Amino acid sequence: MISELNETIASLVALQRATAAHSGERAWLDAHLPAYRARLRDDPVTALLVRVGLMGSWNADFLTPTPPGEGGPSFADEVARIRETPPDEARAHMTTSMGGPLPSALDRSDLPSRAADLMEWVWEEAVRPYWPRRRRLLEADILARTRQLGEVGWAAAFDDMRPGMRWLGDGRLRINMHDYPPQVISGALLLFVPVTPDTAWVSWEEPHRYAVVYPCAGVLANGDRSGGPEALGRLLGPARAGVLTLLASPKSTTQLVALTGQGLGSVGRHLKILLEAGLVTRRRTGRSVLYYRTPAGDTLVSASRR
């Protein structure tokens, strides 16, 4: 499922780490990191809250609430759950995250409201302006993994979802390599929540709901909008060359729209021309139609890179 709050939490972690996973994220960090650092410089309590609650080996649970399973919750609804956390519960979660007694600066009752205020700031300043494109990327990731699940099973769909995660068979899913007692979740709701920054975590509200938050597939998150090799762009036009270049592996029109930033109509016209030229082909998988290059298309792309 897609969660605006989880995308915001992942973006907050990316801002705090300040290291880019790809060129697109580098540009985003350059645009928003100065304001983020200035905000925390003026609010040292919240700065310490982030370092202790989100940057250790164990998140403070109240900072990463498990999404409700029904529908697509709004950011306002989800962040309200952080703000409404009882202060004693928030301090207990922070103590667990720190692995010891809290510093005196965090022994206070306003941690939930400070955290919610920061989440709202990150959403408005650094996530919401990009949300339409990010949402398309997340939808494309869900579509691609659903296709994997239908074609080759659980192992292929989950094994590259996040480091250490692996389908073990017999109804067993290893989430990570941490030494933690197994959880029996038979009958519970297990949610998979993609985010575009390169970060991951697990949350739960026992015994009914669990969530695995994982980074969107790299080819989607990178969002390379280049027109492909320059020579190919001169031959086909940059936009059409970009579509052909991306079809080294099967993709739906939804994924191509997300990756290229072009409209659905434009992508459809490019695909029609590439199909007629014999450079791509297509096949149906469930409700989706996937496009990919033919040998002729592979040859053309390879030749243009020489």
Coordinates of C-alpha atoms in Angstrom, one line a residue:
M1 CA 0.0 0.0 0.0
I2 CA 1.0 3.6 -0.3
S3 CA 1.4 5.9 2.7
E4 CA 2.2 9.6 2.6
L5 CA 3.4 9.5 6.2
N6 CA 5.8 6.6 5.6
E7 CA 7.2 8.5 2.5
T8 CA 7.7 11.5 4.8
I9 CA 9.4 9.5 7.5
A10 CA 11.7 8.0 4.9
S11 CA 12.5 11.4 3.5
L12 CA 13.2 12.7 7.0
V13 CA 15.7 9.9 7.5
A14 CA 17.3 10.7 4.1
L15 CA 17.6 14.4 5.1
Q16 CA 19.2 13.4 8.4
R17 CA 21.7 11.0 6.7
A18 CA 22.4 13.6 4.0
T19 CA 23.9 11.0 1.6
A20 CA 22.3 10.5 -1.8
A21 CA 21.6 7.1 -3.3
H22 CA 21.4 8.5 -6.8
S23 CA 21.7 11.8 -8.8
G24 CA 18.0 12.5 -8.4
E25 CA 18.1 12.3 -4.7
R26 CA 21.3 14.4 -4.7
A27 CA 19.4 17.3 -6.4
W28 CA 16.6 16.9 -3.9
L29 CA 19.0 17.0 -0.9
D30 CA 20.7 20.1 -2.3
A31 CA 17.4 21.8 -2.6
H32 CA 16.1 21.0 0.9
L33 CA 19.0 20.1 3.2
P34 CA 20.0 23.7 4.1
A35 CA 16.5 24.6 5.4
Y36 CA 16.2 21.2 7.2
R37 CA 19.5 21.8 9.0
A38 CA 18.6 25.4 9.9
R39 CA 15.3 24.2 11.4
L40 CA 17.0 21.6 13.6
R41 CA 19.8 24.1 14.5
D42 CA 17.0 26.3 15.9
D43 CA 15.4 23.4 17.7
P44 CA 18.0 21.2 19.4
V45 CA 15.5 19.1 21.3
T46 CA 13.8 18.0 18.1
A47 CA 17.2 17.4 16.6
L48 CA 18.1 15.1 19.4
L49 CA 14.7 13.4 19.2
V50 CA 15.5 12.5 15.5
R51 CA 19.0 11.2 16.2
V52 CA 17.8 9.0 19.1
G53 CA 14.4 8.0 17.7
L54 CA 15.2 7.3 14.1
M55 CA 18.9 6.9 13.5
G56 CA 19.8 4.0 15.7
S57 CA 19.4 0.3 15.1
W58 CA 15.8 0.4 16.5
N59 CA 13.2 3.0 15.7
A60 CA 11.1 4.6 18.4
D61 CA 7.8 2.9 17.6
F62 CA 5.6 6.0 18.0
L63 CA 7.6 7.7 15.2
T64 CA 6.8 4.9 12.7
P65 CA 3.2 3.9 13.3
T66 CA 1.8 1.0 11.3
P67 CA -0.6 2.2 8.5
P68 CA -4.2 1.2 8.8
G69 CA -5.0 -1.5 6.3
E70 CA -8.1 0.0 4.8
G71 CA -7.9 2.5 1.9
G72 CA -5.1 5.1 1.4
P73 CA -4.9 7.0 4.7
S74 CA -4.2 10.8 4.4
F75 CA -1.1 12.4 5.8
A76 CA -3.2 14.4 8.3
D77 CA -4.9 11.3 9.6
E78 CA -1.6 9.4 10.0
V79 CA 0.4 12.2 11.6
A80 CA -2.4 12.8 14.1
R81 CA -1.6 9.3 15.5
I82 CA 1.9 10.5 16.3
R83 CA 0.7 13.7 17.9
E84 CA -1.8 11.8 20.1
T85 CA 0.8 9.4 21.5
P86 CA 0.7 9.4 25.3
P87 CA 3.9 11.1 26.6
D88 CA 4.9 8.2 28.8
E89 CA 4.6 5.8 25.9
A90 CA 6.7 8.1 23.7
R91 CA 9.4 8.3 26.3
A92 CA 9.3 4.5 26.8
H93 CA 9.8 4.0 23.0
M94 CA 12.7 6.5 23.0
T95 CA 14.3 4.6 25.9
T96 CA 14.1 1.4 23.9
S97 CA 15.5 3.0 20.8
M98 CA 18.4 4.5 22.8
G99 CA 19.1 1.3 24.6
G100 CA 19.4 3.1 28.0
P101 CA 18.2 6.0 30.0
L102 CA 17.1 9.1 28.1
P103 CA 19.2 12.3 28.4
S104 CA 17.5 14.9 30.5
A105 CA 16.7 17.0 27.3
L106 CA 14.3 14.3 26.2
D107 CA 12.7 13.6 29.5
R108 CA 9.7 15.8 28.6
S109 CA 6.0 15.4 27.7
D110 CA 6.0 17.2 24.3
L111 CA 8.0 14.7 22.3
P112 CA 4.9 13.5 20.3
S113 CA 3.9 17.1 19.3
R114 CA 7.5 18.0 18.4
A115 CA 7.8 14.9 16.2
A116 CA 4.4 15.6 14.5
D117 CA 5.4 19.2 13.9
L118 CA 8.6 18.1 12.2
M119 CA 6.8 15.5 10.1
E120 CA 4.4 18.2 8.9
W121 CA 7.3 20.5 8.0
V122 CA 9.1 17.7 6.0
W123 CA 5.8 16.8 4.2
E124 CA 5.0 20.4 3.2
E125 CA 8.5 21.5 2.3
A126 CA 10.2 18.5 0.9
V127 CA 7.7 15.8 0.0
R128 CA 4.3 17.2 -1.1
P129 CA 5.7 19.3 -4.0
Y130 CA 7.0 16.0 -5.5
W131 CA 4.2 13.8 -4.4
P132 CA 2.4 13.2 -7.8
R133 CA 5.6 11.9 -9.4
R134 CA 6.6 9.9 -6.3
R135 CA 3.1 8.3 -6.1
R136 CA 3.5 7.2 -9.7
L137 CA 6.8 5.6 -8.9
L138 CA 5.3 3.8 -5.9
E139 CA 2.4 2.6 -7.9
A140 CA 4.8 1.3 -10.6
D141 CA 6.8 -0.6 -8.0
I142 CA 3.6 -2.3 -6.6
L143 CA 2.6 -3.2 -10.1
A144 CA 6.0 -4.7 -10.9
R145 CA 6.1 -6.8 -7.7
T146 CA 2.5 -8.0 -8.2
R147 CA 3.6 -9.2 -11.6
Q148 CA 6.6 -11.0 -10.1
L149 CA 4.4 -12.6 -7.5
G150 CA 2.1 -13.9 -10.2
E151 CA 4.8 -15.1 -12.5
V152 CA 7.5 -16.6 -10.3
G153 CA 6.2 -16.6 -6.8
W154 CA 7.0 -15.2 -3.3
A155 CA 10.8 -15.7 -3.4
A156 CA 11.4 -13.4 -6.5
A157 CA 8.9 -10.8 -5.2
F158 CA 10.5 -10.5 -1.8
D159 CA 14.2 -11.5 -2.0
D160 CA 15.3 -8.1 -3.4
M161 CA 12.8 -6.0 -1.5
R162 CA 15.3 -5.0 1.3
P163 CA 18.7 -6.2 2.6
G164 CA 18.4 -9.5 4.5
M165 CA 14.8 -10.1 3.5
R166 CA 14.1 -13.5 2.1
W167 CA 11.2 -15.9 1.6
L168 CA 12.2 -19.1 3.4
G169 CA 9.2 -21.2 2.3
D170 CA 6.7 -23.0 4.4
G171 CA 4.9 -19.8 5.2
R172 CA 8.1 -18.2 6.7
L173 CA 9.4 -14.7 5.7
R174 CA 12.7 -13.5 7.1
I175 CA 12.5 -9.7 7.4
N176 CA 16.2 -8.9 8.3
M177 CA 19.3 -10.3 9.9
H178 CA 18.6 -9.0 13.4
D179 CA 18.5 -11.5 16.3
Y180 CA 14.9 -11.1 17.2
P181 CA 12.3 -13.8 18.3
P182 CA 10.1 -15.0 15.4
Q183 CA 6.6 -13.5 15.2
V184 CA 3.7 -15.7 14.4
I185 CA 1.2 -13.6 12.5
S186 CA -1.2 -16.1 11.2
G187 CA -4.5 -14.3 10.6
A188 CA -3.0 -10.8 10.9
L189 CA -2.7 -8.2 8.2
L190 CA 0.7 -7.9 6.6
L191 CA 1.3 -4.7 4.7
F192 CA 4.1 -4.0 2.2
V193 CA 4.7 -0.2 1.9
P194 CA 7.2 1.1 -0.7
V195 CA 9.0 4.5 -0.2
T196 CA 11.3 6.3 -2.7
P197 CA 14.3 7.0 -0.4
D198 CA 16.7 4.2 0.1
T199 CA 15.6 3.2 3.7
A200 CA 13.6 0.4 5.3
W201 CA 12.0 -0.6 8.6
V202 CA 9.4 -2.8 10.1
S203 CA 6.4 -1.7 12.3
W204 CA 3.5 -3.5 14.0
E205 CA 0.5 -3.1 16.1
E206 CA 0.3 -6.6 17.7
P207 CA -1.5 -8.8 17.1
H208 CA -3.6 -7.5 14.2
R209 CA -1.4 -5.5 11.8
Y210 CA 2.2 -5.6 10.6
A211 CA 4.0 -3.5 8.0
V212 CA 7.3 -3.9 6.0
V213 CA 8.5 -0.6 4.6
Y214 CA 11.0 -1.0 1.8
P215 CA 12.8 1.1 -0.8
C216 CA 11.2 1.4 -4.2
A217 CA 13.0 -0.6 -6.9
G218 CA 16.2 1.2 -8.0
V219 CA 15.4 1.6 -11.6
L220 CA 12.2 3.4 -10.5
A221 CA 13.6 5.4 -7.7
N222 CA 16.5 6.7 -9.8
G223 CA 14.0 8.1 -12.2
D224 CA 16.5 8.7 -15.0
R225 CA 14.6 10.8 -17.6
S226 CA 17.4 11.1 -20.1
G227 CA 16.6 10.4 -23.7
G228 CA 18.9 7.5 -24.0
P229 CA 22.1 7.5 -26.1
E230 CA 22.5 10.8 -28.0
A231 CA 22.7 9.1 -31.4
L232 CA 19.5 7.2 -30.7
G233 CA 17.8 10.5 -29.7
R234 CA 18.8 12.1 -33.0
L235 CA 17.3 9.2 -34.9
L236 CA 14.0 8.7 -32.9
G237 CA 13.7 11.9 -31.0
P238 CA 14.8 12.1 -27.3
A239 CA 11.5 11.2 -25.8
R240 CA 10.9 8.1 -27.9
A241 CA 14.6 7.0 -27.5
G242 CA 14.1 7.3 -23.8
V243 CA 11.1 4.9 -23.8
L244 CA 13.0 2.4 -26.0
T245 CA 16.1 2.5 -23.7
L246 CA 14.0 1.8 -20.6
L247 CA 12.4 -1.3 -22.2
A248 CA 15.5 -3.5 -21.6
S249 CA 13.2 -5.2 -19.1
P250 CA 9.4 -5.4 -19.3
K251 CA 7.4 -2.4 -18.2
S252 CA 3.9 -1.2 -18.2
T253 CA 2.7 2.1 -19.5
T254 CA 2.2 3.2 -15.8
Q255 CA 5.8 2.5 -15.1
L256 CA 7.0 4.3 -18.2
V257 CA 4.9 7.3 -17.3
A258 CA 6.5 7.4 -13.9
L259 CA 10.0 6.9 -15.2
T260 CA 9.9 9.4 -18.1
G261 CA 7.6 12.1 -16.7
Q262 CA 5.7 12.1 -19.9
G263 CA 2.0 12.0 -20.1
L264 CA 0.1 8.8 -20.7
G265 CA -1.0 9.8 -24.2
S266 CA 2.6 10.6 -25.2
V267 CA 3.9 7.3 -23.9
G268 CA 1.1 5.5 -25.7
R269 CA 2.0 7.2 -29.0
H270 CA 5.7 6.3 -28.7
L271 CA 4.8 2.7 -27.9
K272 CA 2.5 2.5 -30.9
I273 CA 5.2 3.7 -33.3
L274 CA 7.9 1.4 -31.7
L275 CA 5.5 -1.6 -32.0
E276 CA 4.8 -0.8 -35.7
A277 CA 8.6 -0.5 -36.3
G278 CA 9.2 -3.9 -34.7
L279 CA 11.5 -2.5 -32.0
V280 CA 9.3 -3.5 -29.1
T281 CA 6.7 -6.2 -28.4
R282 CA 4.1 -6.7 -25.7
R283 CA 2.3 -9.4 -23.7
R284 CA -0.5 -9.4 -21.2
T285 CA 0.1 -10.4 -17.5
G286 CA -3.1 -10.5 -15.6
R287 CA -4.7 -7.1 -16.0
S288 CA -1.4 -5.4 -17.1
V289 CA 0.2 -5.2 -20.6
L290 CA 4.0 -5.2 -20.4
Y291 CA 6.2 -3.8 -23.2
Y292 CA 9.8 -4.8 -23.9
R293 CA 12.4 -4.6 -26.6
T294 CA 12.6 -7.1 -29.5
P295 CA 16.0 -8.3 -30.7
A296 CA 15.9 -5.6 -33.3
G297 CA 15.3 -3.0 -30.5
D298 CA 18.2 -4.4 -28.5
T299 CA 20.5 -4.2 -31.5
L300 CA 19.5 -0.6 -32.3
V301 CA 20.1 0.6 -28.7
S302 CA 23.5 -1.3 -28.5
A303 CA 24.7 0.1 -31.8
S304 CA 23.8 3.7 -30.8
R305 CA 26.1 3.3 -27.7
R306 CA 29.2 2.4 -29.6

